[in-house]
Tab-separated table of C-alpha atoms in Angstrom:
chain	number	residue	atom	x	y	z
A	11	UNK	CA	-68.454	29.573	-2.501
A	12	UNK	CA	-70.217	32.436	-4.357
A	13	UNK	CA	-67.530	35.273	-3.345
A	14	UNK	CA	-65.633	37.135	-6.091
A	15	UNK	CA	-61.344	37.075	-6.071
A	16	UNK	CA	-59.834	40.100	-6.130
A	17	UNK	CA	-58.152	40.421	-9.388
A	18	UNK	CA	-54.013	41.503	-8.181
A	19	UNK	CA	-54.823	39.536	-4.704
A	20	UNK	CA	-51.768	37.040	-4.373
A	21	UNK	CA	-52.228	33.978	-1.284
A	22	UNK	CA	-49.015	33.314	-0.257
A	23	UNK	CA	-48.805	29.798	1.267
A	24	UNK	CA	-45.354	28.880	2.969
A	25	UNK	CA	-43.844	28.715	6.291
A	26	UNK	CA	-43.401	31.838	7.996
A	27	UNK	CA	-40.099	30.897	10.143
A	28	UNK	CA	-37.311	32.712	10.775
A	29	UNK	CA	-34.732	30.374	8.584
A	30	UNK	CA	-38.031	30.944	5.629
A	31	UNK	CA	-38.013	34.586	6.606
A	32	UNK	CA	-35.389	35.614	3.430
A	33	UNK	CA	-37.217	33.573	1.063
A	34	UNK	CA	-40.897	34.863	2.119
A	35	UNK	CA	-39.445	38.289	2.371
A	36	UNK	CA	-37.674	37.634	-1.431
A	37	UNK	CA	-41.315	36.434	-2.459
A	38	UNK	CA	-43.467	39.655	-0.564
A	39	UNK	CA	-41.128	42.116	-2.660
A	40	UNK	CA	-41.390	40.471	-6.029
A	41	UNK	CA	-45.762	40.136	-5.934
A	42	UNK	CA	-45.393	44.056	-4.842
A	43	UNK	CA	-42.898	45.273	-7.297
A	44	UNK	CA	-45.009	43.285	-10.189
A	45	UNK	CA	-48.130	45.379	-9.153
A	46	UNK	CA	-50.264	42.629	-7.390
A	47	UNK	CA	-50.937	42.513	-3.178
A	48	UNK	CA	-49.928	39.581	-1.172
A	49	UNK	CA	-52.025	38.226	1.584
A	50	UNK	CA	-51.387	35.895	4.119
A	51	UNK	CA	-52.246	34.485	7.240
A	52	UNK	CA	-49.548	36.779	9.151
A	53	UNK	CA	-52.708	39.507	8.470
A	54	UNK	CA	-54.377	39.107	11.600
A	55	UNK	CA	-52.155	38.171	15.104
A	56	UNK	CA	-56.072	37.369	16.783
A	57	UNK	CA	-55.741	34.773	19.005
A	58	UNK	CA	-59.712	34.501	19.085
A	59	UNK	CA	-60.250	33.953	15.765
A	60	UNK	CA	-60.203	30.436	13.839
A	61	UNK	CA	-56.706	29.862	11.979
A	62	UNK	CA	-57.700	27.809	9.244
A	63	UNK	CA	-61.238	29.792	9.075
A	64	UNK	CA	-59.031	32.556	8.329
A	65	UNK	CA	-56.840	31.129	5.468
A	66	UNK	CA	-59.962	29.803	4.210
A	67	UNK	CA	-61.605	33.343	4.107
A	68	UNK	CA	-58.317	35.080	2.133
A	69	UNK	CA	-57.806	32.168	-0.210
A	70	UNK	CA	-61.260	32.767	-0.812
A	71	UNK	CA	-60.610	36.136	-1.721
A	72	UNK	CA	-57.347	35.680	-3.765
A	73	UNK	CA	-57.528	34.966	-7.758
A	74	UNK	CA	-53.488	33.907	-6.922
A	75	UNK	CA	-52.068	31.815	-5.202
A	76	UNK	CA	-48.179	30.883	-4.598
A	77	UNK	CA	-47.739	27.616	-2.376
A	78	UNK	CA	-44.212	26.896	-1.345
A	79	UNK	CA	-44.309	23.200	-1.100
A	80	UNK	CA	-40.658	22.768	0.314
A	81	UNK	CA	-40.406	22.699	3.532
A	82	UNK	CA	-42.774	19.449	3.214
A	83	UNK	CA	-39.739	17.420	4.925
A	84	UNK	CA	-39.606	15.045	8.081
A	85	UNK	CA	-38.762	17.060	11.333
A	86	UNK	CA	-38.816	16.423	14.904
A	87	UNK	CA	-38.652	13.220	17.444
A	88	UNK	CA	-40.233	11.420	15.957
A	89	UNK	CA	-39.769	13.122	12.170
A	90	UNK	CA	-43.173	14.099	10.998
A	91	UNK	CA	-43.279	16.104	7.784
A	92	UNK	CA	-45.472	19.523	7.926
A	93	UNK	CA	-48.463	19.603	6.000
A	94	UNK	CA	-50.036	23.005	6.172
A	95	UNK	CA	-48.584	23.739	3.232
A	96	UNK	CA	-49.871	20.890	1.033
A	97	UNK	CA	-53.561	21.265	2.649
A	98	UNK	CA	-53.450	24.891	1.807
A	99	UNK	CA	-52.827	23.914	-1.610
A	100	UNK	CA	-55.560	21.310	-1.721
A	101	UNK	CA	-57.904	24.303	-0.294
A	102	UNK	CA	-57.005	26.243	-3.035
A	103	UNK	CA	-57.268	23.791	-5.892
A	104	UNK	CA	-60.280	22.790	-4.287
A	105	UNK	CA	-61.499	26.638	-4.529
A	106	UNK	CA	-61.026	26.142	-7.862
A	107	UNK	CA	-62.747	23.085	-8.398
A	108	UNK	CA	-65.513	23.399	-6.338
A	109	UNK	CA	-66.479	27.159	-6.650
A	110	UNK	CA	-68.296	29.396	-8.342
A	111	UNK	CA	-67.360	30.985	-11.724
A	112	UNK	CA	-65.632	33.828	-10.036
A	113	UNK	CA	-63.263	30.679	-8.153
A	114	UNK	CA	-62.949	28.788	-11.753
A	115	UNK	CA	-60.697	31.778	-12.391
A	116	UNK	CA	-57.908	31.066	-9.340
A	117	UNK	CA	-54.065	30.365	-10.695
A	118	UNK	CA	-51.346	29.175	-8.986
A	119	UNK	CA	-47.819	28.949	-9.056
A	120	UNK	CA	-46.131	25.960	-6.570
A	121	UNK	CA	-42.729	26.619	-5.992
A	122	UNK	CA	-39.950	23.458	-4.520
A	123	UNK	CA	-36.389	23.040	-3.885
A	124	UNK	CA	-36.157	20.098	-6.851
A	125	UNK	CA	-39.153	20.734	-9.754
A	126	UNK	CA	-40.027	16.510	-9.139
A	127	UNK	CA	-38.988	15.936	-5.228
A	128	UNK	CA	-43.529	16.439	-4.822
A	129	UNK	CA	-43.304	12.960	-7.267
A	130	UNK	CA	-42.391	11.171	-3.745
A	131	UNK	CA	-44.639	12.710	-1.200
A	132	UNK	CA	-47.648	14.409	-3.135
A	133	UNK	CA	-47.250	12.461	-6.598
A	134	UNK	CA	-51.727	13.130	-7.319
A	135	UNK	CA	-50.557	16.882	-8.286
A	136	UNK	CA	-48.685	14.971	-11.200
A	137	UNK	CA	-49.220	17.083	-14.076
A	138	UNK	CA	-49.350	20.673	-12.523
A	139	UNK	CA	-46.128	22.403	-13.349
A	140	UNK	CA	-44.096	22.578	-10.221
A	141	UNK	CA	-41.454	25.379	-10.460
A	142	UNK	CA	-37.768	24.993	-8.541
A	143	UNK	CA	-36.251	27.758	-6.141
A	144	UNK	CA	-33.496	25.506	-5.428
A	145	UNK	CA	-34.011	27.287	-1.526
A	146	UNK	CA	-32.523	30.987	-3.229
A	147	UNK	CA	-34.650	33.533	-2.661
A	148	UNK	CA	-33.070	35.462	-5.868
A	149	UNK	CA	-34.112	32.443	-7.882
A	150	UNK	CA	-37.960	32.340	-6.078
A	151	UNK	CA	-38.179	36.037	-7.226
A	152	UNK	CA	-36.943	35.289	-11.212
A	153	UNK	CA	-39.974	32.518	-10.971
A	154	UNK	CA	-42.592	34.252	-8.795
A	155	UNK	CA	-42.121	37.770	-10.991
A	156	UNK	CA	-42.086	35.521	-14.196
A	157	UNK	CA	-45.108	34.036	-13.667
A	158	UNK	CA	-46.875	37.111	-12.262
A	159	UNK	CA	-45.890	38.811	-15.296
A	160	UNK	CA	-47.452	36.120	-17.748
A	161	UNK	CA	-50.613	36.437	-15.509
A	162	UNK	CA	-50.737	40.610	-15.979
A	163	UNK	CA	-49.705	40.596	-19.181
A	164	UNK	CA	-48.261	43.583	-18.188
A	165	UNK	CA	-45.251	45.546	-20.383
A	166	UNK	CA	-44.044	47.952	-17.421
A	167	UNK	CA	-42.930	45.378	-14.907
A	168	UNK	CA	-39.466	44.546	-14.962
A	169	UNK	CA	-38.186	41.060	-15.759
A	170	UNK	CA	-36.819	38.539	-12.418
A	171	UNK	CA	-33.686	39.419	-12.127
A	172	UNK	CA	-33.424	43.039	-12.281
A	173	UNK	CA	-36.352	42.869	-9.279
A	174	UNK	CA	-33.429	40.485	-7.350
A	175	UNK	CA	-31.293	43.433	-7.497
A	176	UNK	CA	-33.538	45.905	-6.325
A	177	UNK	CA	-34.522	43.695	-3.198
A	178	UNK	CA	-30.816	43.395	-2.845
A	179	UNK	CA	-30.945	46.990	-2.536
A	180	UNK	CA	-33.721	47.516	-0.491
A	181	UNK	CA	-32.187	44.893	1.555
A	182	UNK	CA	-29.077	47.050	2.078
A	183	UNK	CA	-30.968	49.813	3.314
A	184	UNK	CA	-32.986	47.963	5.386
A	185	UNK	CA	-31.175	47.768	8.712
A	186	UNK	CA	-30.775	51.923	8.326
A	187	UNK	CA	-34.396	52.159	7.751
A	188	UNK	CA	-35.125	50.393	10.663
A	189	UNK	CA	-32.621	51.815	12.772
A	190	UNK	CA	-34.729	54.949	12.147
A	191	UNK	CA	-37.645	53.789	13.375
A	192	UNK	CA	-36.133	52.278	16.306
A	193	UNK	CA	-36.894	48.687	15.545
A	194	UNK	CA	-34.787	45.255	14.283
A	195	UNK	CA	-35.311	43.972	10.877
A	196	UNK	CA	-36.530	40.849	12.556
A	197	UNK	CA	-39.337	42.307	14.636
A	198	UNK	CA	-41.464	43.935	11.388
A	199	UNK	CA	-44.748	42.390	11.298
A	200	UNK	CA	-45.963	41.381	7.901
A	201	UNK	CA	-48.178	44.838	7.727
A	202	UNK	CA	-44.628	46.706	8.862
A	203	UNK	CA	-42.757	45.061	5.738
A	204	UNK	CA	-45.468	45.336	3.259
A	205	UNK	CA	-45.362	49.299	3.822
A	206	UNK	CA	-41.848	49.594	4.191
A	207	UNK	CA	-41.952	47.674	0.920
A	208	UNK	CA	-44.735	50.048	-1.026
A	209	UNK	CA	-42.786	53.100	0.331
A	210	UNK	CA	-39.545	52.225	-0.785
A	211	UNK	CA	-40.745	51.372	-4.335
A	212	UNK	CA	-42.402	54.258	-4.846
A	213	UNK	CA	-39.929	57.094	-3.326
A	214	UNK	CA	-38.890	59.479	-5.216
B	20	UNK	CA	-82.393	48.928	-7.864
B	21	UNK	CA	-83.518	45.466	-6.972
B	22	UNK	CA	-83.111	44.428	-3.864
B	23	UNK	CA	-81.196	41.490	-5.748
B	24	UNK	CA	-79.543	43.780	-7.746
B	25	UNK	CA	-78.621	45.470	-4.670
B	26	UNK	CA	-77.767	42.149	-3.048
B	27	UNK	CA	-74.973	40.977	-5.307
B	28	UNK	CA	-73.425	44.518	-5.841
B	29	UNK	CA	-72.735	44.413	-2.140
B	30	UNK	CA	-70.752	41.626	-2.373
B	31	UNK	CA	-68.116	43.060	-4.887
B	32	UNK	CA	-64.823	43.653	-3.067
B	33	UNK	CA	-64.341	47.532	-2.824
B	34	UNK	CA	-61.547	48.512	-5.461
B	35	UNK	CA	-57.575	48.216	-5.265
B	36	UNK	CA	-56.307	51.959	-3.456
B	37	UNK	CA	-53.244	53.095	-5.431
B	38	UNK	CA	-50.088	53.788	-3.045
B	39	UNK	CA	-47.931	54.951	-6.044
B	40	UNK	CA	-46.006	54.598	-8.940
B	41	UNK	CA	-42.773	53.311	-9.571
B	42	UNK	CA	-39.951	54.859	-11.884
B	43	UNK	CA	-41.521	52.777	-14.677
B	44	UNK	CA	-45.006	53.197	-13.838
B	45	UNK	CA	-46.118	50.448	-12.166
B	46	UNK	CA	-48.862	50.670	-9.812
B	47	UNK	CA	-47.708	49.951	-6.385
B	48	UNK	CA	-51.005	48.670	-4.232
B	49	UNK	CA	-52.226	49.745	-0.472
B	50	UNK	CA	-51.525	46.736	1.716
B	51	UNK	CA	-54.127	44.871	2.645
B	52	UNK	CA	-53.130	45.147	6.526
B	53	UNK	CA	-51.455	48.359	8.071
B	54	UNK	CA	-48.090	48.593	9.827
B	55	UNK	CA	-47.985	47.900	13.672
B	56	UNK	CA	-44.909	49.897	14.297
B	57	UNK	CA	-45.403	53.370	12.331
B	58	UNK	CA	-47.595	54.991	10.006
B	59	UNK	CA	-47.316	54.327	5.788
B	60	UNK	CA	-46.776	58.498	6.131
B	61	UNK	CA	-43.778	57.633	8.822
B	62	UNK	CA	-42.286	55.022	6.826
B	63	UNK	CA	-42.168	57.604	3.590
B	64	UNK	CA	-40.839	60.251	5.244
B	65	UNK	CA	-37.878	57.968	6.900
B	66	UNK	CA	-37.503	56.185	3.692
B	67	UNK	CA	-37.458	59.517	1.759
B	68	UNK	CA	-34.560	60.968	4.761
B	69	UNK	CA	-32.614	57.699	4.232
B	70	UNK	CA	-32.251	58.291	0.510
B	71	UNK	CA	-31.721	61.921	0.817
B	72	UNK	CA	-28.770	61.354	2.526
B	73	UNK	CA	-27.277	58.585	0.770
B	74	UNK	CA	-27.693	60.668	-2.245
B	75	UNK	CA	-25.383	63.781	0.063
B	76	UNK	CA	-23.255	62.041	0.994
C-alpha cells in the first residue's frame, strides 16, 4: 500500500441508519468543528462501483479513523450480529500493520456503548483502548473532539462539551435551514450535511 | 526532474482547500464530496438569512 494519508482526513466507520443517524450526525459535526474532514462510504451513491473497493480506497487515504463498534449486536430471524463494522476496523489496523511508512502513521479511536462489552465478541483487540458513548451522541462528541484534539495538538479548538452545545444549536436551526431550501432534515445526503455543517461554522 | 522524482510527487494528495474560519480561528475544511441538493454558496447565503433574522427579531 504505498499511498500517502491525508493528514486532517478522518474514516468514519459506523452504521449509517436512521436510529444511528443522531449519533453519526453528533460525530460529522465534532471531526468538522475540530478542523479535520470526515470521509465515509456515504461519498459516492454509485451503484457500479465496488462497496468494499471503495472503503478500502478512503481508509487508504485517511491518517484517522473512528470505528463505532456498537451496533455489533444480534439482529434479525435468525439474530446474526453485523460485522461491517468490526472488518472495517480490521482493514484499518491492518493498513496500519501492513503498509507503508506513510500507513504506520494511521490512529484510531473505537468508540462502544460499555468501554469492555468488545471483551465478549472481539476480545483479540484486548489492549487497544476502547472509549464508551454509552449510545449519547453528546457524550460521542466529548470523546471524538477529545481525542481529535490530542491528535492536533491544537490550542484553538474548543473542548467536548462546549462543541455539544453548539451542535445543539445548529441542531435547532436545522429544520429552518432546511425548510429554506425546501428539503427534510432526513433527506440531506452526507455531501448536503457536511456543507450545511462548514457553512454554519463559519458564518459570520 | 526525474521521471521518478516526477513519479512519486504525483502521488501526493493535492492540499486541504480552506472553507473558513471559525470565531476562534479554526480552520474549517472543503468537504471532500459536494452537496446534492444546493450549492456550498446556497447553503451560506440561507444560513447567513436564517441568522440575520434570528438576530431581528
Amino acid at each position: 500500500m504505498p499511498g500517502h494519508t491525508r493528514s486532517r482526513d478522518v474514516f468514519l466507520n459506523c452504521p449509517f441508519d436512521l436510529a444511528y443517524l443522531p449519533m453519526f450526525r453528533a460525530t460529522v459535526f465534532a471531526v468538522i468543528r475540530s478542523g479535520f474532514r470526515p470521509r465515509c462510504a456515504l461519498e459516492t451513491d454509485d451503484g457500479a462501483r465496488n462497496r468494499l473497493g471503495l472503503i478500502t480506497d478512503i481508509i487508504e487515504e485517511c491518517r484517522y479513523g473512528i470505528h463505532d463498534i456498537s451496533r455489533t449486536e444480534a439482529d434479525g430471524t435468525p439474530p446474526l450480529p453485523r460485522f461491517n463494522m468490526p472488518l472495517e476496523l480490521g482493514l484499518f489496523l491492518g493498513a496500519r500493520r501492513y503498509g507503508g511508512k506513510p500507513q504506520k502513521e494511521k490512529r484510531c479511536l473505537i468508540l462502544d456503548r460499555e468501554r469492555y462489552r468488545f471483551q465478549r465478541f472481539m476480545s483479540d483487540i484486548a489492549g487497544q483502548d476502547i472509549h464508551s458513548h454509552g449510545g449519547e451522541p453528546d457524550q460521542c462528541i466529548v470523546e471524538v473532539a477529545t481525542w481529535l484534539r490530542d491528535q492536533s495538538r491544537s490550542k484553538t479548538v474548543p473542548g467536548g462539551r462546549a462543541i455539544a452545545v453548539e451542535f445543539a444549536a445548529f441542531q435547532t436551526d436545522l429544520p429552518a435551514i432546511c425548510r429554506a431550501r425546501g428539503l427534510q432534515p432526513d433527506e440531506l445526503t452526507f455531501g448536503d450535511f457536511t456543507a450545511m455543517v462548514e457553512a454554519y461554522l463559519i458564518a459570520p | 526532474m526525474t521521471k521518478s522524482a516526477k513519479i512519486a510527487h504525483a502521488s501526493k494528495p493535492a492540499p486541504y482547500v480552506v472553507s473558513g474560519r471559525t470565531a476562534d480561528g479554526v480552520s474549517v475544511l472543503r468537504s471532500a464530496v459536494k452537496p446534492t441538493h444546493f450549492t456550498s454558496k446556497q447553503i451560506a447565503k440561507t444560513i447567513e438569512t436564517i441568522r440575520v433574522g434570528a438576530k431581528t427579531r
